[in-house]
mmCIF file of C-alpha atoms in Angstrom:
data_model
loop_
_atom_site.group_PDB
_atom_site.id
_atom_site.type_symbol
_atom_site.label_atom_id
_atom_site.label_comp_id
_atom_site.label_asym_id
_atom_site.label_seq_id
_atom_site.Cartn_x
_atom_site.Cartn_y
_atom_site.Cartn_z
ATOM 1 C CA UNK A 1 -0.031 -0.085 0.080
ATOM 2 C CA UNK A 2 2.851 2.357 0.826
ATOM 3 C CA UNK A 3 4.777 2.021 -2.636
ATOM 4 C CA UNK A 4 2.211 0.961 -4.959
ATOM 5 C CA UNK A 5 -1.431 1.575 -4.114
ATOM 6 C CA UNK A 6 -3.519 4.935 -4.810
ATOM 7 C CA UNK A 7 -5.775 6.329 -2.723
ATOM 8 C CA UNK A 8 -8.669 5.031 -4.848
ATOM 9 C CA UNK A 9 -7.076 1.299 -4.951
ATOM 10 C CA UNK A 10 -6.786 1.572 -1.256
ATOM 11 C CA UNK A 11 -10.583 2.321 -0.593
ATOM 12 C CA UNK A 12 -11.468 -0.489 -3.173
ATOM 13 C CA UNK A 13 -9.268 -2.729 -0.942
ATOM 14 C CA UNK A 14 -10.664 -1.731 2.219
ATOM 15 C CA UNK A 15 -14.287 -2.168 0.932
ATOM 16 C CA UNK A 16 -13.514 -5.543 -0.375
ATOM 17 C CA UNK A 17 -12.161 -6.575 3.192
ATOM 18 C CA UNK A 18 -15.288 -4.961 4.875
ATOM 19 C CA UNK A 19 -17.582 -6.802 2.647
ATOM 20 C CA UNK A 20 -15.763 -10.030 3.208
ATOM 21 C CA UNK A 21 -15.678 -9.675 7.127
ATOM 22 C CA UNK A 22 -19.266 -8.775 6.992
ATOM 23 C CA UNK A 23 -20.371 -11.755 4.915
ATOM 24 C CA UNK A 24 -18.302 -13.996 7.194
ATOM 25 C CA UNK A 25 -20.021 -12.669 10.279
ATOM 26 C CA UNK A 26 -23.525 -13.194 8.694
ATOM 27 C CA UNK A 27 -22.645 -16.901 7.938
ATOM 28 C CA UNK A 28 -21.584 -17.348 11.629
ATOM 29 C CA UNK A 29 -24.695 -15.813 12.721
ATOM 30 C CA UNK A 30 -26.643 -18.005 10.295
ATOM 31 C CA UNK A 31 -24.632 -21.191 11.484
ATOM 32 C CA UNK A 32 -25.475 -20.321 14.956
ATOM 33 C CA UNK A 33 -29.336 -20.202 14.445
ATOM 34 C CA UNK A 34 -29.044 -23.517 12.528
ATOM 35 C CA UNK A 35 -27.546 -25.179 15.369
ATOM 36 C CA UNK A 36 -30.076 -23.807 17.821
ATOM 37 C CA UNK A 37 -32.681 -24.794 15.385
ATOM 38 C CA UNK A 38 -31.274 -28.432 15.335
ATOM 39 C CA UNK A 39 -31.306 -28.605 19.020
ATOM 40 C CA UNK A 40 -35.061 -27.343 19.117
ATOM 41 C CA UNK A 41 -35.758 -30.276 16.579
ATOM 42 C CA UNK A 42 -33.809 -32.729 18.718
ATOM 43 C CA UNK A 43 -35.755 -31.720 21.785
ATOM 44 C CA UNK A 44 -38.947 -32.904 20.184
ATOM 45 C CA UNK A 45 -37.549 -36.499 19.616
ATOM 46 C CA UNK A 46 -38.108 -38.825 22.394
ATOM 47 C CA UNK A 47 -35.267 -39.217 24.752
ATOM 48 C CA UNK A 48 -35.729 -42.703 24.904
ATOM 49 C CA UNK A 49 -38.327 -45.067 23.024
ATOM 50 C CA UNK A 50 -40.893 -46.836 25.023
ATOM 51 C CA UNK A 51 -40.547 -50.561 25.969
ATOM 52 C CA UNK A 52 -43.852 -52.131 25.892
ATOM 53 C CA UNK A 53 -43.662 -55.665 27.011
ATOM 54 C CA UNK A 54 -43.103 -58.243 24.178
ATOM 55 C CA UNK A 55 -42.038 -55.454 21.468
ATOM 56 C CA UNK A 56 -39.058 -53.829 20.489
ATOM 57 C CA UNK A 57 -38.986 -50.338 19.060
ATOM 58 C CA UNK A 58 -36.157 -48.797 17.118
ATOM 59 C CA UNK A 59 -35.961 -45.328 15.166
ATOM 60 C CA UNK A 60 -33.190 -43.596 13.285
ATOM 61 C CA UNK A 61 -33.411 -40.252 11.520
ATOM 62 C CA UNK A 62 -30.467 -38.502 9.452
ATOM 63 C CA UNK A 63 -31.129 -35.192 7.932
ATOM 64 C CA UNK A 64 -29.568 -34.013 4.538
ATOM 65 C CA UNK A 65 -29.045 -30.727 5.980
ATOM 66 C CA UNK A 66 -28.363 -29.082 9.428
ATOM 67 C CA UNK A 67 -31.848 -29.607 10.177
ATOM 68 C CA UNK A 68 -34.387 -31.860 8.330
ATOM 69 C CA UNK A 69 -38.057 -32.304 7.605
ATOM 70 C CA UNK A 70 -38.299 -35.845 8.718
ATOM 71 C CA UNK A 71 -39.457 -36.613 12.310
ATOM 72 C CA UNK A 72 -40.630 -39.412 14.433
ATOM 73 C CA UNK A 73 -42.287 -39.670 17.765
ATOM 74 C CA UNK A 74 -43.258 -42.754 20.266
ATOM 75 C CA UNK A 75 -45.150 -42.189 23.404
ATOM 76 C CA UNK A 76 -47.440 -44.362 25.744
ATOM 77 C CA UNK A 77 -50.772 -42.867 25.072
ATOM 78 C CA UNK A 78 -52.382 -45.131 27.783
ATOM 79 C CA UNK A 79 -51.542 -48.263 29.779
ATOM 80 C CA UNK A 80 -50.620 -50.957 27.237
ATOM 81 C CA UNK A 81 -51.000 -48.952 24.179
ATOM 82 C CA UNK A 82 -48.076 -47.160 22.506
ATOM 83 C CA UNK A 83 -48.549 -44.160 19.810
ATOM 84 C CA UNK A 84 -45.858 -43.842 17.260
ATOM 85 C CA UNK A 85 -45.430 -41.679 13.904
ATOM 86 C CA UNK A 86 -43.043 -40.846 11.382
ATOM 87 C CA UNK A 87 -43.781 -37.847 8.992
ATOM 88 C CA UNK A 88 -41.820 -36.302 6.125
ATOM 89 C CA UNK A 89 -42.224 -32.598 5.314
ATOM 90 C CA UNK A 90 -41.654 -31.711 1.701
ATOM 91 C CA UNK A 91 -38.348 -30.662 0.932
ATOM 92 C CA UNK A 92 -35.518 -30.376 3.764
ATOM 93 C CA UNK A 93 -33.773 -27.678 5.606
ATOM 94 C CA UNK A 94 -35.293 -25.261 8.137
ATOM 95 C CA UNK A 95 -38.743 -24.625 6.355
ATOM 96 C CA UNK A 96 -39.584 -28.622 6.509
ATOM 97 C CA UNK A 97 -38.139 -28.589 9.975
ATOM 98 C CA UNK A 98 -40.672 -26.052 11.122
ATOM 99 C CA UNK A 99 -43.611 -28.014 9.484
ATOM 100 C CA UNK A 100 -42.361 -31.330 10.950
ATOM 101 C CA UNK A 101 -42.344 -29.397 14.473
ATOM 102 C CA UNK A 102 -45.947 -28.622 13.877
ATOM 103 C CA UNK A 103 -47.038 -32.314 13.289
ATOM 104 C CA UNK A 104 -45.267 -33.651 16.390
ATOM 105 C CA UNK A 105 -46.973 -31.009 18.660
ATOM 106 C CA UNK A 106 -50.407 -31.480 17.062
ATOM 107 C CA UNK A 107 -50.319 -35.234 17.433
ATOM 108 C CA UNK A 108 -49.239 -35.017 21.126
ATOM 109 C CA UNK A 109 -52.003 -32.697 21.659
ATOM 110 C CA UNK A 110 -54.604 -35.093 20.167
ATOM 111 C CA UNK A 111 -52.893 -38.039 22.216
ATOM 112 C CA UNK A 112 -53.486 -36.086 25.444
ATOM 113 C CA UNK A 113 -57.139 -35.450 24.488
ATOM 114 C CA UNK A 114 -57.824 -39.267 23.908
ATOM 115 C CA UNK A 115 -59.410 -38.298 20.270
ATOM 116 C CA UNK A 116 -59.764 -40.851 17.612
ATOM 117 C CA UNK A 117 -56.731 -40.691 15.490
ATOM 118 C CA UNK A 118 -58.412 -40.097 12.144
ATOM 119 C CA UNK A 119 -60.125 -37.065 13.575
ATOM 120 C CA UNK A 120 -56.733 -35.933 14.938
ATOM 121 C CA UNK A 121 -55.109 -36.321 11.627
ATOM 122 C CA UNK A 122 -57.934 -34.575 9.970
ATOM 123 C CA UNK A 123 -57.833 -31.582 12.349
ATOM 124 C CA UNK A 124 -54.078 -31.401 11.904
ATOM 125 C CA UNK A 125 -54.583 -31.388 8.189
ATOM 126 C CA UNK A 126 -56.837 -28.405 8.458
ATOM 127 C CA UNK A 127 -54.191 -26.601 10.661
ATOM 128 C CA UNK A 128 -51.478 -27.033 8.300
ATOM 129 C CA UNK A 129 -53.529 -26.032 5.286
ATOM 130 C CA UNK A 130 -54.471 -22.766 6.956
ATOM 131 C CA UNK A 131 -50.827 -21.957 7.930
ATOM 132 C CA UNK A 132 -48.817 -23.293 5.223
ATOM 133 C CA UNK A 133 -48.126 -22.724 1.633
ATOM 134 C CA UNK A 134 -49.994 -24.462 -1.261
ATOM 135 C CA UNK A 135 -46.701 -25.769 -2.675
ATOM 136 C CA UNK A 136 -45.677 -27.616 0.576
ATOM 137 C CA UNK A 137 -46.973 -30.546 2.499
ATOM 138 C CA UNK A 138 -46.576 -33.316 4.708
ATOM 139 C CA UNK A 139 -46.894 -37.072 4.484
ATOM 140 C CA UNK A 140 -47.528 -38.851 8.059
ATOM 141 C CA UNK A 141 -47.922 -42.433 9.132
ATOM 142 C CA UNK A 142 -49.264 -42.613 12.807
ATOM 143 C CA UNK A 143 -50.310 -45.952 14.608
ATOM 144 C CA UNK A 144 -51.508 -46.976 17.965
ATOM 145 C CA UNK A 145 -49.861 -50.566 19.069
ATOM 146 C CA UNK A 146 -51.704 -52.474 21.775
ATOM 147 C CA UNK A 147 -50.021 -55.055 23.913
ATOM 148 C CA UNK A 148 -52.299 -57.841 22.170
ATOM 149 C CA UNK A 149 -50.462 -56.715 18.992
ATOM 150 C CA UNK A 150 -53.453 -54.961 17.352
ATOM 151 C CA UNK A 151 -52.368 -51.927 15.331
ATOM 152 C CA UNK A 152 -54.871 -49.240 14.509
ATOM 153 C CA UNK A 153 -53.284 -46.550 12.003
ATOM 154 C CA UNK A 154 -53.738 -43.506 9.887
ATOM 155 C CA UNK A 155 -51.474 -42.965 6.632
ATOM 156 C CA UNK A 156 -51.604 -39.561 5.192
ATOM 157 C CA UNK A 157 -49.812 -39.793 2.070
ATOM 158 C CA UNK A 158 -46.744 -41.578 3.377
ATOM 159 C CA UNK A 159 -44.661 -44.606 1.893
ATOM 160 C CA UNK A 160 -46.804 -47.823 2.805
ATOM 161 C CA UNK A 161 -44.981 -49.266 5.642
ATOM 162 C CA UNK A 162 -43.829 -53.248 5.309
ATOM 163 C CA UNK A 163 -44.699 -55.908 7.659
ATOM 164 C CA UNK A 164 -42.612 -59.067 7.269
ATOM 165 C CA UNK A 165 -43.942 -62.146 8.967
ATOM 166 C CA UNK A 166 -41.894 -64.915 10.490
ATOM 167 C CA UNK A 167 -42.456 -67.047 7.436
ATOM 168 C CA UNK A 168 -40.536 -64.342 5.413
ATOM 169 C CA UNK A 169 -43.738 -62.946 3.461
ATOM 170 C CA UNK A 170 -43.564 -59.215 3.270
ATOM 171 C CA UNK A 171 -46.736 -56.971 2.536
ATOM 172 C CA UNK A 172 -47.624 -53.373 2.519
ATOM 173 C CA UNK A 173 -50.089 -51.682 4.706
ATOM 174 C CA UNK A 174 -52.367 -50.123 1.975
ATOM 175 C CA UNK A 175 -54.959 -48.182 3.587
ATOM 176 C CA UNK A 176 -53.980 -44.513 2.760
ATOM 177 C CA UNK A 177 -55.246 -41.060 2.272
ATOM 178 C CA UNK A 178 -54.033 -37.714 0.896
ATOM 179 C CA UNK A 179 -50.953 -36.011 2.120
ATOM 180 C CA UNK A 180 -51.526 -33.249 4.844
ATOM 181 C CA UNK A 181 -51.795 -29.527 3.753
ATOM 182 C CA UNK A 182 -53.223 -29.099 0.229
ATOM 183 C CA UNK A 183 -56.797 -30.449 0.978
ATOM 184 C CA UNK A 184 -58.492 -28.914 3.949
ATOM 185 C CA UNK A 185 -61.490 -31.341 3.915
ATOM 186 C CA UNK A 186 -59.440 -34.394 3.381
ATOM 187 C CA UNK A 187 -61.065 -37.518 5.094
ATOM 188 C CA UNK A 188 -58.825 -40.240 6.733
ATOM 189 C CA UNK A 189 -59.655 -43.676 7.345
ATOM 190 C CA UNK A 190 -58.171 -46.007 9.959
ATOM 191 C CA UNK A 191 -56.423 -49.141 9.075
ATOM 192 C CA UNK A 192 -56.066 -52.180 11.070
ATOM 193 C CA UNK A 193 -53.392 -55.071 11.431
ATOM 194 C CA UNK A 194 -52.263 -57.610 13.957
ATOM 195 C CA UNK A 195 -48.470 -57.896 14.635
ATOM 196 C CA UNK A 196 -47.984 -61.691 15.531
ATOM 197 C CA UNK A 197 -44.953 -63.273 17.288
ATOM 198 C CA UNK A 198 -41.868 -62.822 15.177
ATOM 199 C CA UNK A 199 -43.517 -59.963 12.852
ATOM 200 C CA UNK A 200 -41.327 -57.046 12.021
ATOM 201 C CA UNK A 201 -42.840 -53.637 10.952
ATOM 202 C CA UNK A 202 -40.882 -51.081 8.915
ATOM 203 C CA UNK A 203 -41.965 -47.467 8.593
ATOM 204 C CA UNK A 204 -39.728 -45.521 6.521
ATOM 205 C CA UNK A 205 -39.360 -42.084 4.468
ATOM 206 C CA UNK A 206 -39.072 -41.689 0.927
ATOM 207 C CA UNK A 207 -35.254 -40.807 1.404
ATOM 208 C CA UNK A 208 -34.612 -44.460 1.889
ATOM 209 C CA UNK A 209 -35.966 -45.886 -1.545
ATOM 210 C CA UNK A 210 -35.065 -42.841 -3.368
ATOM 211 C CA UNK A 211 -31.452 -42.988 -2.488
ATOM 212 C CA UNK A 212 -29.542 -42.699 -5.734
ATOM 213 C CA UNK A 213 -26.166 -44.620 -6.633
ATOM 214 C CA UNK A 214 -23.875 -42.019 -7.973
ATOM 215 C CA UNK A 215 -21.637 -44.454 -9.772
ATOM 216 C CA UNK A 216 -24.260 -46.184 -11.825
ATOM 217 C CA UNK A 217 -23.273 -46.377 -15.400
ATOM 218 C CA UNK A 218 -25.356 -44.460 -18.291
ATOM 219 C CA UNK A 219 -24.352 -40.600 -16.787
ATOM 220 C CA UNK A 220 -26.504 -38.641 -14.690
ATOM 221 C CA UNK A 221 -29.974 -39.266 -16.142
ATOM 222 C CA UNK A 222 -29.563 -42.985 -15.657
ATOM 223 C CA UNK A 223 -28.904 -42.824 -11.623
ATOM 224 C CA UNK A 224 -30.956 -45.593 -10.255
ATOM 225 C CA UNK A 225 -32.445 -45.820 -6.839
ATOM 226 C CA UNK A 226 -32.249 -48.018 -3.830
ATOM 227 C CA UNK A 227 -35.845 -48.825 -4.309
ATOM 228 C CA UNK A 228 -38.678 -50.784 -2.700
ATOM 229 C CA UNK A 229 -37.464 -54.332 -3.973
ATOM 230 C CA UNK A 230 -34.101 -53.854 -2.498
ATOM 231 C CA UNK A 231 -35.655 -52.775 0.713
ATOM 232 C CA UNK A 232 -38.163 -55.765 1.013
ATOM 233 C CA UNK A 233 -35.148 -58.289 0.517
ATOM 234 C CA UNK A 234 -33.258 -56.670 3.023
ATOM 235 C CA UNK A 235 -36.222 -56.681 5.591
ATOM 236 C CA UNK A 236 -36.621 -60.291 4.960
ATOM 237 C CA UNK A 237 -32.905 -60.746 5.970
ATOM 238 C CA UNK A 238 -33.233 -58.728 9.072
ATOM 239 C CA UNK A 239 -36.545 -59.951 10.426
ATOM 240 C CA UNK A 240 -35.116 -62.704 12.431
ATOM 241 C CA UNK A 241 -32.923 -60.225 14.577
ATOM 242 C CA UNK A 242 -33.898 -57.482 16.969
ATOM 243 C CA UNK A 243 -35.211 -53.872 15.957
ATOM 244 C CA UNK A 244 -32.290 -51.885 16.801
ATOM 245 C CA UNK A 245 -30.135 -54.126 14.446
ATOM 246 C CA UNK A 246 -32.616 -54.294 11.842
ATOM 247 C CA UNK A 247 -32.776 -50.357 11.744
ATOM 248 C CA UNK A 248 -28.920 -50.095 11.649
ATOM 249 C CA UNK A 249 -28.446 -52.739 8.950
ATOM 250 C CA UNK A 250 -30.985 -50.983 6.695
ATOM 251 C CA UNK A 251 -29.395 -47.475 7.415
ATOM 252 C CA UNK A 252 -26.242 -48.984 6.637
ATOM 253 C CA UNK A 253 -27.100 -50.636 3.425
ATOM 254 C CA UNK A 254 -28.913 -47.223 2.251
ATOM 255 C CA UNK A 255 -25.543 -45.317 3.121
ATOM 256 C CA UNK A 256 -23.344 -47.995 1.229
ATOM 257 C CA UNK A 257 -25.690 -48.069 -1.723
ATOM 258 C CA UNK A 258 -24.770 -44.330 -2.287
ATOM 259 C CA UNK A 259 -21.257 -44.855 -1.752
ATOM 260 C CA UNK A 260 -21.268 -42.871 1.323
ATOM 261 C CA UNK A 261 -22.321 -39.823 -0.763
ATOM 262 C CA UNK A 262 -23.947 -36.774 1.126
ATOM 263 C CA UNK A 263 -27.641 -37.285 1.344
ATOM 264 C CA UNK A 264 -29.802 -35.557 -1.104
ATOM 265 C CA UNK A 265 -32.857 -36.243 1.298
ATOM 266 C CA UNK A 266 -33.624 -36.877 4.713
ATOM 267 C CA UNK A 267 -33.545 -40.592 5.610
ATOM 268 C CA UNK A 268 -35.762 -41.914 8.439
ATOM 269 C CA UNK A 269 -37.209 -45.276 9.619
ATOM 270 C CA UNK A 270 -39.090 -46.987 12.627
ATOM 271 C CA UNK A 271 -38.952 -50.474 13.197
ATOM 272 C CA UNK A 272 -41.206 -52.274 15.394
ATOM 273 C CA UNK A 273 -40.715 -56.199 16.208
ATOM 274 C CA UNK A 274 -42.857 -58.308 18.321
#
């Protein structure tokens, strides 16, 4: 500066430094806010999952960003009955995380009031419709599992869960309604199924089946997905083990399929084994 820069060059240099420092400070402030948002989101997750006699529960959720749009919950709603959910807000990041938070809070309020689960989901759908953007939506699977193995559930546009029986048969829970948000008067029906001894139920988000293989031949347009068939085969292999091992094996397979590349979407799953 002493020997080569004019006053005009010096002013340009100082302005550049000022802008760079200002940008860095704003980035640090945003990173701090995201860390706080992540802490708030984690506070909504159950500290430990219920352990109903005769059943095992396990859950894993890995966001694609600092915070994600996937959320799960599991609470004892009454003696002998556990309510659990898995929800997936469209997109990911902070906007999706805020919507996912609303689902957990709304469903817990419905549980506290002892409402029928389809009525609770319908009311939550109207709240989301009134407070959200038409371009955003949430898929939700909510079920209440009794000590007898009876499961009553509502599916709001979520991936159909997979139920693996002890003999290796795998079927989908097909009762389903629309996603939450776009249709304020949507109607949701209850589905019923019984978990027999040895059965394993897998509830998952589409980040599992839509995980891409970045090394697939044919270029970017031909990237192929982890897919439902691969997930079904993996569930058959895991059904004899405990729920926590099955959840870890599925998540590990999803990561390995993408060759440990960063996640493009949030990946979450809930496993229940009787």
